[in-house]
Amino acid sequence: MDKIHVTKNIINQKDLEQILAYLKNTPVTFDSTGYSPFGVYHSNDNPTLPQLLSKYYNTIKKIIETSFDCKVYDEGLNGVVEMTVGDSMPVHVDHGSALNKSVGLKTGAGYPSRDISSVFYYNDDYEGGEIYFPKQDLLIKPEPGMFICFPSKDEFPHQVKEVKRGYRWCSSMFWCISS
């Protein structure tokens, strides 16, 4: 359970092209509450996106259950996040770090039920935007169709380096171990 798993080429090329065409031709929306500064493409904006993403749900769930030897349920694969020039995320964890001020930002209010974090990437035609795990000294440059998953606990703080050119598109999902 103490490992970062990277799986490449999860999405077939035709679906990847459709997802990218959708993202390039659909206006991005922003969170009016100010919770997230990043643009979002929600699955309820157009049936194209949820149909394409749902094709891969069972695949990524199986990767997680096999990689971590457990059964999981999730918060849903419901949208794509857009980061653009100047966007980044500071070092943070995705699980129960309310008392650990040294990790900086907590995503999703640091939901204590989050056991495994995962990210699905759609493109690589941008500069910067790498995901970095400082405790593991691991820098990953996302590739189209790449899926990464890792424990959400405090031993896996991570950050997204500043995007220097282009748009970075990904979907984050958080998983809870059920058994």
Coordinates of N, CA and C in Angstrom, one line a residue:
M1 N 0.8 -1.2 0.0 CA 0.0 0.0 0.0 C 0.9 1.3 0.0
D2 N 2.2 1.1 0.1 CA 3.0 2.3 0.2 C 3.8 2.5 -1.1
K3 N 3.1 2.7 -2.2 CA 3.8 2.8 -3.5 C 3.0 3.7 -4.4
I4 N 3.7 4.3 -5.3 CA 3.0 5.1 -6.4 C 3.0 4.2 -7.6
H5 N 1.8 4.0 -8.2 CA 1.7 3.1 -9.3 C 1.4 4.0 -10.6
V6 N 2.1 3.7 -11.6 CA 1.9 4.5 -12.9 C 1.6 3.4 -14.0
T7 N 0.5 3.7 -14.7 CA 0.1 2.8 -15.8 C -0.1 3.7 -17.0
K8 N 0.6 3.3 -18.1 CA 0.5 4.2 -19.3 C -0.5 3.6 -20.3
N9 N -0.9 4.5 -21.2 CA -1.8 4.1 -22.4 C -3.1 3.4 -22.0
I10 N -3.8 3.9 -21.0 CA -5.1 3.4 -20.5 C -6.1 3.7 -21.6
I11 N -6.1 4.9 -22.2 CA -7.2 5.3 -23.1 C -6.7 5.0 -24.5
N12 N -7.6 4.4 -25.3 CA -7.3 4.2 -26.7 C -7.2 5.5 -27.5
Q13 N -6.5 5.5 -28.5 CA -6.2 6.7 -29.3 C -7.4 7.4 -29.8
K14 N -8.4 6.7 -30.3 CA -9.6 7.3 -30.8 C -10.4 8.0 -29.7
D15 N -10.5 7.4 -28.5 CA -11.2 8.0 -27.4 C -10.4 9.2 -26.9
L16 N -9.1 9.1 -26.9 CA -8.3 10.2 -26.4 C -8.5 11.4 -27.4
E17 N -8.5 11.2 -28.7 CA -8.7 12.3 -29.6 C -10.1 12.9 -29.4
Q18 N -11.1 12.1 -29.1 CA -12.5 12.7 -28.9 C -12.5 13.5 -27.6
I19 N -11.9 13.0 -26.6 CA -11.8 13.8 -25.3 C -11.1 15.1 -25.6
L20 N -10.0 15.1 -26.2 CA -9.2 16.3 -26.5 C -10.0 17.3 -27.4
A21 N -10.7 16.8 -28.4 CA -11.5 17.6 -29.2 C -12.6 18.3 -28.4
Y22 N -13.3 17.5 -27.5 CA -14.3 18.1 -26.6 C -13.7 19.2 -25.8
L23 N -12.5 18.9 -25.1 CA -11.9 19.9 -24.3 C -11.5 21.2 -25.0
K24 N -11.0 21.0 -26.2 CA -10.6 22.2 -27.0 C -11.7 23.0 -27.5
N25 N -12.9 22.4 -27.7 CA -14.1 23.1 -28.3 C -15.2 23.4 -27.3
T26 N -15.0 23.2 -26.0 CA -16.1 23.4 -25.0 C -15.6 24.5 -24.1
P27 N -16.4 25.5 -23.8 CA -16.0 26.5 -22.8 C -15.8 25.9 -21.4
V28 N -14.7 26.3 -20.8 CA -14.4 25.8 -19.4 C -15.3 26.6 -18.5
T29 N -15.6 26.0 -17.3 CA -16.4 26.7 -16.3 C -15.5 26.9 -15.1
F30 N -15.9 27.8 -14.2 CA -15.1 28.0 -13.0 C -16.0 27.9 -11.8
D31 N -15.5 27.5 -10.7 CA -16.2 27.3 -9.5 C -16.6 28.7 -8.9
S32 N -17.9 28.9 -8.8 CA -18.4 30.2 -8.3 C -18.1 30.4 -6.8
T33 N -17.9 29.3 -6.1 CA -17.7 29.4 -4.6 C -16.3 29.8 -4.3
G34 N -15.4 29.7 -5.3 CA -14.0 30.0 -5.1 C -13.2 28.8 -4.5
Y35 N -13.8 27.7 -4.3 CA -13.1 26.5 -3.8 C -11.9 26.1 -4.6
S36 N -12.1 26.1 -5.9 CA -11.0 25.7 -6.8 C -10.7 26.9 -7.8
P37 N -9.5 27.2 -8.0 CA -9.1 28.3 -8.9 C -9.0 27.8 -10.4
F38 N -9.2 26.5 -10.6 CA -8.9 25.9 -11.9 C -10.2 25.8 -12.7
G39 N -10.1 25.8 -14.0 CA -11.3 25.6 -14.8 C -11.7 24.1 -14.8
V40 N -13.0 23.9 -15.0 CA -13.5 22.5 -14.9 C -14.5 22.2 -16.0
Y41 N -14.4 21.0 -16.5 CA -15.4 20.5 -17.5 C -16.1 19.5 -16.8
H42 N -17.4 19.8 -16.4 CA -18.2 18.8 -15.7 C -18.8 17.8 -16.6
S43 N -19.1 16.6 -16.1 CA -19.6 15.6 -16.9 C -21.1 15.9 -17.3
N44 N -21.7 16.8 -16.6 CA -23.1 17.1 -16.9 C -23.2 18.2 -18.0
D45 N -22.1 18.7 -18.4 CA -22.1 19.8 -19.5 C -22.5 19.2 -20.8
N46 N -22.2 18.0 -21.1 CA -22.4 17.4 -22.4 C -22.3 15.8 -22.2
P47 N -23.1 15.0 -22.8 CA -23.0 13.6 -22.6 C -21.8 13.0 -23.2
T48 N -21.1 13.6 -24.1 CA -19.9 13.1 -24.7 C -18.8 12.7 -23.6
L49 N -18.5 13.7 -22.7 CA -17.5 13.5 -21.7 C -17.8 12.3 -20.8
P50 N -19.0 12.2 -20.1 CA -19.2 11.1 -19.2 C -19.2 9.8 -20.0
Q51 N -19.7 9.7 -21.2 CA -19.7 8.5 -21.9 C -18.3 8.0 -22.2
L52 N -17.4 8.9 -22.6 CA -16.1 8.5 -22.8 C -15.3 8.1 -21.6
L53 N -15.5 8.9 -20.5 CA -14.8 8.6 -19.3 C -15.3 7.3 -18.6
S54 N -16.6 7.0 -18.7 CA -17.2 5.8 -18.1 C -16.6 4.5 -18.7
K55 N -16.2 4.6 -19.9 CA -15.6 3.4 -20.5 C -14.4 2.9 -19.8
Y56 N -13.7 3.8 -19.1 CA -12.5 3.4 -18.4 C -12.6 3.3 -16.9
Y57 N -13.7 3.5 -16.4 CA -13.9 3.4 -14.9 C -13.6 2.0 -14.4
N58 N -14.1 1.0 -15.0 CA -13.8 -0.4 -14.5 C -12.3 -0.7 -14.6
T59 N -11.7 -0.2 -15.7 CA -10.3 -0.5 -15.9 C -9.4 0.1 -14.8
I60 N -9.7 1.4 -14.5 CA -8.9 2.1 -13.4 C -9.2 1.5 -12.0
K61 N -10.5 1.2 -11.8 CA -10.8 0.5 -10.5 C -10.1 -0.8 -10.3
K62 N -10.0 -1.6 -11.4 CA -9.3 -2.8 -11.3 C -7.8 -2.6 -11.1
I63 N -7.2 -1.6 -11.7 CA -5.8 -1.3 -11.5 C -5.6 -1.0 -10.0
I64 N -6.5 -0.2 -9.4 CA -6.3 0.2 -8.0 C -6.5 -1.0 -7.1
E65 N -7.5 -1.8 -7.4 CA -7.7 -3.0 -6.5 C -6.6 -4.0 -6.6
T66 N -6.1 -4.1 -7.8 CA -4.9 -5.1 -8.0 C -3.7 -4.5 -7.4
S67 N -3.4 -3.2 -7.6 CA -2.2 -2.6 -7.1 C -2.1 -2.5 -5.6
F68 N -3.3 -2.3 -5.0 CA -3.3 -2.2 -3.5 C -3.9 -3.3 -2.8
D69 N -4.3 -4.4 -3.5 CA -4.8 -5.6 -2.9 C -6.0 -5.3 -2.0
C70 N -7.0 -4.7 -2.5 CA -8.2 -4.3 -1.7 C -9.4 -4.1 -2.6
K71 N -10.5 -3.9 -2.0 CA -11.7 -3.5 -2.7 C -12.0 -2.0 -2.4
V72 N -12.4 -1.2 -3.4 CA -12.6 0.2 -3.2 C -14.0 0.7 -3.7
Y73 N -14.4 1.8 -3.2 CA -15.5 2.6 -3.8 C -14.9 4.0 -3.9
D74 N -15.6 4.9 -4.7 CA -15.0 6.2 -5.0 C -16.0 7.3 -4.9
E75 N -15.4 8.5 -5.1 CA -16.2 9.7 -5.2 C -16.7 10.1 -6.6
G76 N -16.3 9.3 -7.6 CA -16.8 9.5 -8.9 C -15.8 10.1 -9.9
L77 N -15.9 9.7 -11.1 CA -15.1 10.3 -12.2 C -16.1 11.2 -12.9
N78 N -16.1 12.5 -12.5 CA -17.2 13.3 -13.0 C -16.7 14.6 -13.7
G79 N -15.5 14.7 -14.0 CA -15.1 15.9 -14.8 C -13.6 16.0 -15.0
V80 N -13.2 17.0 -15.8 CA -11.8 17.2 -16.1 C -11.4 18.6 -15.6
V81 N -10.2 18.7 -15.0 CA -9.7 19.9 -14.5 C -8.7 20.5 -15.6
E82 N -8.8 21.8 -15.8 CA -7.9 22.5 -16.7 C -7.0 23.4 -15.9
M83 N -5.7 23.2 -16.1 CA -4.7 24.1 -15.5 C -4.1 24.8 -16.7
T84 N -3.8 26.1 -16.6 CA -3.2 26.9 -17.7 C -2.0 27.6 -17.2
V85 N -1.4 28.4 -18.0 CA -0.1 29.1 -17.7 C -0.3 29.8 -16.3
G86 N 0.7 29.6 -15.5 CA 0.7 30.2 -14.1 C 0.1 29.3 -13.1
D87 N -0.7 28.4 -13.4 CA -1.4 27.5 -12.4 C -0.4 26.5 -11.9
S88 N -0.6 26.2 -10.6 CA 0.2 25.1 -9.9 C -0.6 24.7 -8.7
M89 N -0.1 23.7 -8.0 CA -0.7 23.3 -6.7 C 0.5 23.2 -5.7
P90 N 0.4 23.8 -4.5 CA 1.5 23.6 -3.6 C 1.5 22.2 -3.0
V91 N 2.5 21.8 -2.3 CA 2.6 20.5 -1.7 C 1.3 20.3 -0.8
H92 N 0.7 19.2 -0.9 CA -0.5 18.9 -0.2 C -0.7 17.4 -0.1
V93 N -1.6 16.9 0.8 CA -2.1 15.6 0.8 C -3.6 15.5 0.6
D94 N -4.1 14.4 0.3 CA -5.5 14.3 0.0 C -6.3 13.6 1.1
H95 N -5.7 13.3 2.3 CA -6.3 12.6 3.3 C -5.9 13.1 4.7
G96 N -6.9 13.5 5.4 CA -6.9 13.8 6.9 C -5.6 14.4 7.4
S97 N -5.2 15.6 6.9 CA -4.0 16.2 7.3 C -4.3 17.5 8.1
A98 N -5.5 17.6 8.6 CA -5.9 18.9 9.2 C -5.0 19.4 10.3
L99 N -4.3 18.5 11.0 CA -3.4 18.9 12.1 C -2.0 19.1 11.6
N100 N -1.7 18.7 10.4 CA -0.3 18.7 9.9 C -0.1 20.0 9.0
K101 N 0.2 21.1 9.6 CA 0.3 22.3 8.9 C 1.5 22.4 8.0
S102 N 2.5 21.5 8.1 CA 3.7 21.5 7.2 C 3.4 21.1 5.8
V103 N 2.2 20.4 5.6 CA 2.0 20.0 4.2 C 1.3 21.0 3.4
G104 N 0.9 22.1 3.9 CA 0.3 23.2 3.1 C -1.2 22.9 2.8
L105 N -1.6 23.1 1.6 CA -3.0 22.9 1.1 C -3.5 21.5 1.3
K106 N -4.7 21.4 1.7 CA -5.4 20.1 1.7 C -6.4 20.1 0.6
T107 N -6.5 19.2 -0.2 CA -7.5 19.1 -1.2 C -8.8 18.5 -0.7
G108 N -9.9 18.9 -1.2 CA -11.2 18.3 -0.8 C -11.4 18.4 0.7
A109 N -11.0 19.4 1.4 CA -11.1 19.5 2.8 C -10.4 18.4 3.5
G110 N -9.4 17.8 2.8 CA -8.7 16.7 3.5 C -9.6 15.5 3.9
Y111 N -10.5 15.2 3.1 CA -11.5 14.1 3.5 C -10.8 13.0 4.2
P112 N -11.1 12.7 5.5 CA -10.5 11.6 6.1 C -10.8 10.2 5.6
S113 N -11.9 10.1 4.7 CA -12.3 8.8 4.2 C -11.5 8.5 2.9
R114 N -10.7 9.4 2.4 CA -9.9 9.1 1.2 C -8.7 8.3 1.6
D115 N -8.6 7.1 0.9 CA -7.5 6.2 1.2 C -6.5 6.2 0.0
I116 N -7.0 6.3 -1.2 CA -6.2 6.3 -2.4 C -6.5 7.4 -3.3
S117 N -5.5 8.1 -3.8 CA -5.7 9.2 -4.8 C -5.3 8.7 -6.2
S118 N -6.0 9.2 -7.2 CA -5.6 8.8 -8.5 C -5.8 10.0 -9.5
V119 N -5.0 10.0 -10.6 CA -5.1 11.0 -11.6 C -5.0 10.4 -12.9
F120 N -5.9 10.8 -13.8 CA -6.0 10.3 -15.2 C -5.6 11.5 -16.1
Y121 N -4.6 11.4 -17.0 CA -4.1 12.5 -17.8 C -4.5 12.3 -19.2
Y122 N -4.8 13.5 -19.9 CA -5.3 13.4 -21.3 C -4.3 14.0 -22.3
N123 N -3.3 14.8 -21.9 CA -2.5 15.5 -22.9 C -1.1 15.7 -22.3
D124 N -0.1 16.1 -23.1 CA 1.2 16.4 -22.7 C 1.8 17.6 -23.5
D125 N 0.9 18.3 -24.3 CA 1.4 19.4 -25.1 C 1.4 20.7 -24.4
Y126 N 2.1 20.7 -23.2 CA 2.3 21.8 -22.4 C 3.6 21.7 -21.7
E127 N 4.1 22.8 -21.2 CA 5.4 22.8 -20.4 C 5.1 23.0 -18.9
G128 N 5.9 22.3 -18.1 CA 5.6 22.4 -16.7 C 4.5 21.4 -16.3
G129 N 3.8 21.6 -15.2 CA 2.7 20.8 -14.8 C 3.0 19.4 -14.4
E130 N 4.3 19.1 -14.1 CA 4.6 17.8 -13.6 C 4.0 17.6 -12.2
I131 N 3.8 16.3 -11.8 CA 3.4 16.0 -10.5 C 4.7 15.6 -9.7
Y132 N 4.9 16.1 -8.5 CA 6.1 15.9 -7.8 C 5.8 15.4 -6.4
F133 N 6.5 14.3 -6.0 CA 6.3 13.7 -4.7 C 7.6 14.0 -3.9
P134 N 7.7 15.0 -3.1 CA 8.9 15.4 -2.4 C 9.5 14.3 -1.5
K135 N 8.7 13.6 -0.8 CA 9.3 12.6 0.1 C 9.9 11.4 -0.6
Q136 N 9.4 11.1 -1.8 CA 10.0 10.1 -2.7 C 11.0 10.6 -3.7
D137 N 11.1 12.0 -3.7 CA 11.9 12.6 -4.7 C 11.6 12.1 -6.1
L138 N 10.3 12.1 -6.4 CA 9.8 11.5 -7.7 C 9.1 12.6 -8.5
L139 N 9.5 12.9 -9.7 CA 8.9 13.9 -10.6 C 8.3 13.1 -11.8
I140 N 7.0 13.2 -12.1 CA 6.4 12.5 -13.2 C 5.9 13.5 -14.2
K141 N 6.3 13.4 -15.4 CA 5.8 14.2 -16.5 C 4.6 13.5 -17.1
P142 N 3.4 13.9 -16.9 CA 2.2 13.2 -17.4 C 2.2 13.0 -18.9
E143 N 1.7 11.9 -19.3 CA 1.6 11.5 -20.7 C 0.1 11.3 -21.1
P144 N -0.3 11.5 -22.3 CA -1.7 11.2 -22.7 C -2.1 9.7 -22.3
G145 N -3.2 9.5 -21.7 CA -3.6 8.2 -21.3 C -3.0 7.6 -20.1
M146 N -2.1 8.4 -19.4 CA -1.4 7.9 -18.2 C -2.4 7.9 -17.0
F147 N -2.3 6.9 -16.2 CA -3.1 6.9 -14.9 C -2.1 6.6 -13.8
I148 N -2.1 7.4 -12.7 CA -1.3 7.2 -11.6 C -2.2 7.1 -10.4
C149 N -1.8 6.2 -9.4 CA -2.5 6.1 -8.2 C -1.5 5.9 -7.0
F150 N -1.9 6.4 -5.8 CA -1.0 6.4 -4.7 C -1.8 6.6 -3.4
P151 N -1.2 6.2 -2.3 CA -1.9 6.3 -1.0 C -2.2 7.8 -0.7
S152 N -3.3 8.1 -0.2 CA -3.7 9.5 0.1 C -3.1 10.0 1.4
K153 N -2.4 9.1 2.1 CA -2.0 9.5 3.5 C -0.8 10.4 3.5
D154 N -0.5 10.9 4.7 CA 0.5 12.0 4.9 C 1.9 11.6 4.4
E155 N 2.2 10.3 4.2 CA 3.5 10.0 3.7 C 3.7 10.2 2.2
F156 N 2.6 10.7 1.5 CA 2.6 10.9 0.1 C 2.2 12.3 -0.3
P157 N 2.8 13.3 0.3 CA 2.5 14.7 -0.1 C 2.9 14.8 -1.6
H158 N 2.3 15.7 -2.3 CA 2.6 15.9 -3.7 C 2.2 17.3 -4.1
Q159 N 2.7 17.7 -5.2 CA 2.4 19.0 -5.8 C 2.3 19.0 -7.3
V160 N 1.7 20.0 -7.9 CA 1.8 20.1 -9.3 C 2.6 21.4 -9.6
K161 N 3.7 21.1 -10.4 CA 4.6 22.2 -10.7 C 3.8 23.2 -11.6
E162 N 4.3 24.4 -11.7 CA 3.7 25.5 -12.4 C 3.6 25.1 -13.9
V163 N 2.4 25.4 -14.5 CA 2.3 25.2 -16.0 C 2.9 26.5 -16.6
K164 N 3.8 26.3 -17.5 CA 4.6 27.4 -18.1 C 4.1 27.7 -19.5
R165 N 3.4 26.7 -20.2 CA 2.9 27.0 -21.5 C 1.8 25.9 -21.8
G166 N 0.7 26.4 -22.4 CA -0.4 25.5 -22.8 C -1.4 25.2 -21.7
Y167 N -2.2 24.1 -21.9 CA -3.2 23.6 -21.0 C -2.9 22.2 -20.6
R168 N -3.1 22.0 -19.3 CA -2.9 20.7 -18.7 C -4.3 20.1 -18.3
W169 N -4.7 19.0 -18.9 CA -6.0 18.4 -18.6 C -5.9 17.1 -17.9
C170 N -6.6 16.9 -16.8 CA -6.6 15.7 -16.0 C -7.9 15.5 -15.2
S171 N -8.1 14.3 -14.8 CA -9.2 14.0 -13.8 C -8.6 13.4 -12.6
S172 N -9.0 13.9 -11.4 CA -8.6 13.3 -10.2 C -9.8 12.5 -9.6
M173 N -9.4 11.4 -9.0 CA -10.5 10.6 -8.3 C -9.9 10.1 -7.0
F174 N -10.8 10.0 -6.0 CA -10.3 9.6 -4.7 C -11.1 8.4 -4.3
W175 N -10.5 7.4 -3.7 CA -11.0 6.1 -3.5 C -11.0 5.7 -2.0
C176 N -12.0 5.0 -1.6 CA -12.1 4.6 -0.2 C -12.0 3.1 -0.1
I177 N -11.2 2.5 0.7 CA -11.1 1.1 0.9 C -12.3 0.6 1.6
S178 N -12.9 -0.4 1.0 CA -14.1 -1.0 1.6 C -13.8 -2.4 2.2
S179 N -12.7 -3.1 1.8 CA -12.3 -4.3 2.4 C -10.9 -4.7 1.9

